[in-house]
PDB file of C-alpha atoms in Angstrom:
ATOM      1  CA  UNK A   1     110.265  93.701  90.413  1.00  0.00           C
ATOM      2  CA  UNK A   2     107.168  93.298  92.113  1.00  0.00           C
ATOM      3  CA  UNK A   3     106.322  96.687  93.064  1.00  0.00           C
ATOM      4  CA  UNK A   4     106.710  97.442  89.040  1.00  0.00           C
ATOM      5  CA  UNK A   5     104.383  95.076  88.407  1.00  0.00           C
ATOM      6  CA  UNK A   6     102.338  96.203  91.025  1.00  0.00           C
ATOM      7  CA  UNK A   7     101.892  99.725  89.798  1.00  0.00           C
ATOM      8  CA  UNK A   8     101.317  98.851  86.101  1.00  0.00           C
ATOM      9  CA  UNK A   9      98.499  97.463  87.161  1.00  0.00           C
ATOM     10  CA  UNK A  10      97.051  99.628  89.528  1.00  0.00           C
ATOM     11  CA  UNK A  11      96.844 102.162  86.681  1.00  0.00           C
ATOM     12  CA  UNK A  12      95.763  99.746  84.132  1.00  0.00           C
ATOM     13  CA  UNK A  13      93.145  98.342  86.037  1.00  0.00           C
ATOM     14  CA  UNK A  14      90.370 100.092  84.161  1.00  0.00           C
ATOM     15  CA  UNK A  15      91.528  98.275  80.976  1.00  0.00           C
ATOM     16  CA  UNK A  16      91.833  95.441  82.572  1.00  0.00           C
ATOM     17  CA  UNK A  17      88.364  95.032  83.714  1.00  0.00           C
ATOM     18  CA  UNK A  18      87.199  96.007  80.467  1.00  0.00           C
ATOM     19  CA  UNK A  19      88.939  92.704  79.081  1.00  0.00           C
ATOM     20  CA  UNK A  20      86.929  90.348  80.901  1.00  0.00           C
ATOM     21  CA  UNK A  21      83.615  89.592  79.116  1.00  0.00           C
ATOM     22  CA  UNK A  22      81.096  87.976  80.424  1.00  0.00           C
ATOM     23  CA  UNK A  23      82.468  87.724  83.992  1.00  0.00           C
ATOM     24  CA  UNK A  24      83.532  90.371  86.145  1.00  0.00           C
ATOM     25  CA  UNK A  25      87.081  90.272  87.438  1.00  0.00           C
ATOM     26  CA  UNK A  26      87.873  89.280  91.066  1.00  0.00           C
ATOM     27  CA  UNK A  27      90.705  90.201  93.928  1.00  0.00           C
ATOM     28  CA  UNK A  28      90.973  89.061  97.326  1.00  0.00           C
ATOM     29  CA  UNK A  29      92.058  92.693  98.033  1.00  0.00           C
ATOM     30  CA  UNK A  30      90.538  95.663  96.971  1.00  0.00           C
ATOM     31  CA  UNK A  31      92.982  98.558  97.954  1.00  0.00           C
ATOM     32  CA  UNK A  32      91.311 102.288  97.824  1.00  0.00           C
ATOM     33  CA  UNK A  33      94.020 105.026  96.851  1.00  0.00           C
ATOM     34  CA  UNK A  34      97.257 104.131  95.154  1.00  0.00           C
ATOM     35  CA  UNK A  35      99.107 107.293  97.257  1.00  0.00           C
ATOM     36  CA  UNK A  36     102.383 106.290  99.414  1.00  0.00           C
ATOM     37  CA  UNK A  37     100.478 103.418 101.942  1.00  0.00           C
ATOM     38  CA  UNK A  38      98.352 102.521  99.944  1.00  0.00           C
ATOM     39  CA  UNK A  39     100.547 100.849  97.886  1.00  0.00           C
ATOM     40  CA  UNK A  40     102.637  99.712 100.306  1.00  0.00           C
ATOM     41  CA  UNK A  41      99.493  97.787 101.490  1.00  0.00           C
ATOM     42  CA  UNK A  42      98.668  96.325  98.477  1.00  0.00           C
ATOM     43  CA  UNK A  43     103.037  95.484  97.688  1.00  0.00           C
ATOM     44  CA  UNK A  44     102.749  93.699 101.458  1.00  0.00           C
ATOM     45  CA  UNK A  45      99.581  91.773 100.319  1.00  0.00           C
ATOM     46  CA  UNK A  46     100.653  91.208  97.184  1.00  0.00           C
ATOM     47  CA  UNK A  47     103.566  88.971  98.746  1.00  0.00           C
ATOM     48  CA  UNK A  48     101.206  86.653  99.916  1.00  0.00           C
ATOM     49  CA  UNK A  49     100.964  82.975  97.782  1.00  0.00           C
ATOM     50  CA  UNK A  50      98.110  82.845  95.333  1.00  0.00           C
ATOM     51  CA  UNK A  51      96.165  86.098  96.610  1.00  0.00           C
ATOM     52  CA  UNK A  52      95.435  88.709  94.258  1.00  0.00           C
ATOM     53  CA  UNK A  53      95.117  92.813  94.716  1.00  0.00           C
ATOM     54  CA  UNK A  54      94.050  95.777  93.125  1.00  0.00           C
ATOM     55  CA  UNK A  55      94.871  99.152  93.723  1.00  0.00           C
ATOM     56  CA  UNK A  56      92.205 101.415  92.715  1.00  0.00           C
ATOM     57  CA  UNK A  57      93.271 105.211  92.306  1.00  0.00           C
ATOM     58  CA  UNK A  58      91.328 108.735  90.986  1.00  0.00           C
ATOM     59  CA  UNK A  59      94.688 109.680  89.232  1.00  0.00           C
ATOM     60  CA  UNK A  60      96.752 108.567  86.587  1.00  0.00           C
ATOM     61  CA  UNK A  61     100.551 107.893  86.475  1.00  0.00           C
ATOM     62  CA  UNK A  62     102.740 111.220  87.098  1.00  0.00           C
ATOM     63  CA  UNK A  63     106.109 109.648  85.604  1.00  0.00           C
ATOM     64  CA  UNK A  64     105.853 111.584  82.605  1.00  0.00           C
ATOM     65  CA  UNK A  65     104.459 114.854  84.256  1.00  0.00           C
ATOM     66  CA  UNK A  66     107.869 117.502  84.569  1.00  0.00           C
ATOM     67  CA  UNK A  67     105.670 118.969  86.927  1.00  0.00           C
ATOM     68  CA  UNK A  68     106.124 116.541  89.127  1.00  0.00           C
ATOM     69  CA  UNK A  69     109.676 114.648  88.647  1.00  0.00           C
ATOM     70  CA  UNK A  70     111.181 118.311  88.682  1.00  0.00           C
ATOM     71  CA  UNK A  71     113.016 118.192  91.835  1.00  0.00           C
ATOM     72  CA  UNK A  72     113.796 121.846  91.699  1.00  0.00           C
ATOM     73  CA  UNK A  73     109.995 123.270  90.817  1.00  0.00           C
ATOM     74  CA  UNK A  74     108.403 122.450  94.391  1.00  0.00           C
ATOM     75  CA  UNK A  75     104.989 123.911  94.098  1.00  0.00           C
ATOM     76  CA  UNK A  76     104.868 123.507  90.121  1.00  0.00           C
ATOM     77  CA  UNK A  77     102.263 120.582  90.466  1.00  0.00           C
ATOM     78  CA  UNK A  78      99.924 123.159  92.639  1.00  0.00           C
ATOM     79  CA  UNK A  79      96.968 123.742  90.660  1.00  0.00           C
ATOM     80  CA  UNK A  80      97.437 121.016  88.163  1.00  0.00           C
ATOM     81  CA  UNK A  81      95.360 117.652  87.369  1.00  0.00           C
ATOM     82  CA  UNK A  82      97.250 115.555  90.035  1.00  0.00           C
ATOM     83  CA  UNK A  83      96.507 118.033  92.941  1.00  0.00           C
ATOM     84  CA  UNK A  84      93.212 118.067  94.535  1.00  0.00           C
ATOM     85  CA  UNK A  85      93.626 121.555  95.511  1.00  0.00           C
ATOM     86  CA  UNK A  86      90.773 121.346  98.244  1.00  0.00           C
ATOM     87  CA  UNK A  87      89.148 124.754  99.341  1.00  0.00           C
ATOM     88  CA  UNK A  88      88.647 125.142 103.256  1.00  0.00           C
ATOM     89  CA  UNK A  89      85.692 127.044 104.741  1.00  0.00           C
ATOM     90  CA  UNK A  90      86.481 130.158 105.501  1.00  0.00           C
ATOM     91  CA  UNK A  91      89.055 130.441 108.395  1.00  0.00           C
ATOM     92  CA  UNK A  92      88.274 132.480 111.692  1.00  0.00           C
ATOM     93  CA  UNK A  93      92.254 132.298 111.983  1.00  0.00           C
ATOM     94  CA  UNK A  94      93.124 133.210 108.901  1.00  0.00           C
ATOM     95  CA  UNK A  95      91.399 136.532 108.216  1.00  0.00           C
ATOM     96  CA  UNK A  96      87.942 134.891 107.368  1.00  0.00           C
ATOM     97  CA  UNK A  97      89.766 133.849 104.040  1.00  0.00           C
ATOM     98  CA  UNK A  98      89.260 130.138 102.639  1.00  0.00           C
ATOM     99  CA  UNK A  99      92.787 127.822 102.441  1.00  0.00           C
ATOM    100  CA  UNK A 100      93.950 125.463  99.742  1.00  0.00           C
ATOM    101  CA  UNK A 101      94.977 122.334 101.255  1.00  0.00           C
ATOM    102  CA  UNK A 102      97.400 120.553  98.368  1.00  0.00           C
ATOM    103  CA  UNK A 103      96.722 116.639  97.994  1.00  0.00           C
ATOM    104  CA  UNK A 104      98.290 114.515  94.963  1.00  0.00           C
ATOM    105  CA  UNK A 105      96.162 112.924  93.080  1.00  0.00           C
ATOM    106  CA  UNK A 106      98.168 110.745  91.249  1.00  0.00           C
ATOM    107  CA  UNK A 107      99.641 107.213  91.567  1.00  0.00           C
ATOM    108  CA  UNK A 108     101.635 107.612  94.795  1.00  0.00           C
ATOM    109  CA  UNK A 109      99.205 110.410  95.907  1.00  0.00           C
ATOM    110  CA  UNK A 110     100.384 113.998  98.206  1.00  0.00           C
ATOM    111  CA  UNK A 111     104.441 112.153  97.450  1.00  0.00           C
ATOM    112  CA  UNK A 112     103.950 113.353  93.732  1.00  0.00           C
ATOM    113  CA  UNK A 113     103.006 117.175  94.569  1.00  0.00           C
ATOM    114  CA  UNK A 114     106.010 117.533  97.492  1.00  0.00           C
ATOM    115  CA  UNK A 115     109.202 118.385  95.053  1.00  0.00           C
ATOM    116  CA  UNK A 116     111.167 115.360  96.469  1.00  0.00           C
ATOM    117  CA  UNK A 117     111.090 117.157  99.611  1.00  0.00           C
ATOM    118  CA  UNK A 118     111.574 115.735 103.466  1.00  0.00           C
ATOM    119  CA  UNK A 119     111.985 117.177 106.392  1.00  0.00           C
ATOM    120  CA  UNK A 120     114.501 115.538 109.240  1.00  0.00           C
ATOM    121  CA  UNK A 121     112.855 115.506 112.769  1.00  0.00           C
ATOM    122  CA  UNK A 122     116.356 116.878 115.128  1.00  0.00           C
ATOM    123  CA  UNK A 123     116.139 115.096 118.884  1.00  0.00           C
ATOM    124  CA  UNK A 124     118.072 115.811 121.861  1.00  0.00           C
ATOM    125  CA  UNK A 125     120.880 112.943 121.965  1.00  0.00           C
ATOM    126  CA  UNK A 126     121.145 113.099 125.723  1.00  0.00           C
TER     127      UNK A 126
END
């Protein structure tokens, strides 16, 4: 499968550019953050003939991580190596106190932290 393919080397990129000596690899595409579009970016460009892509990401793979394949332990992955956990300034709004905002960082980025979870948007059928 393509997208397989894909992701394998999106996180084995490093090693992979260590393994070229004297020359230093080359893509046509250079995709920045392997979260949810980013690689659905680079899967699209990656369909096209004889280009080449890379997906370059701060994380690592969360397959193995129970943190984050638990579907029941939404909010486990909070405070762990694949969340960002970035600090706000503090927050007129929110009693003067400073907010975590939760961001994967991970191979398919904020998708890994989320517990599986979507929410259904509910329109008037009228």
């Amino acid at each position: 499968m393509l997208f397989s393919s894909l992701a394998l080397a999106a996180f084995s990129l490093g090693a992979a550019a260590k393994s070229h000596t004297g020359s230093s690899p080359h893509y046509d595409f250079v995709v920045v953050g392997g979260g949810t579009s980013g690689l659905v970016v680079a899967n699209r460009l990656s369909e096209l003939k004889d280009v080449t892509v890379a997906v370059i990401e701060a994380g690592e793979s969360a397959l193995n991580n129970f943190n984050v394949s638990n579907v029941m332990g939404y909010s486990t992955a909070f405070g762990t190596e694949v969340d960002w956990a970035y600090q706000t300034e503090n927050q007129t709004y929110a009693g003067g106190l400073q907010q975590t905002i939760r961001a994967g960082k991970a191979l398919g980025g904020t998708s890994t932290i989320n517990g599986k979870s979507f929410f259904l948007s509910l329109t008037n059928t009228r």
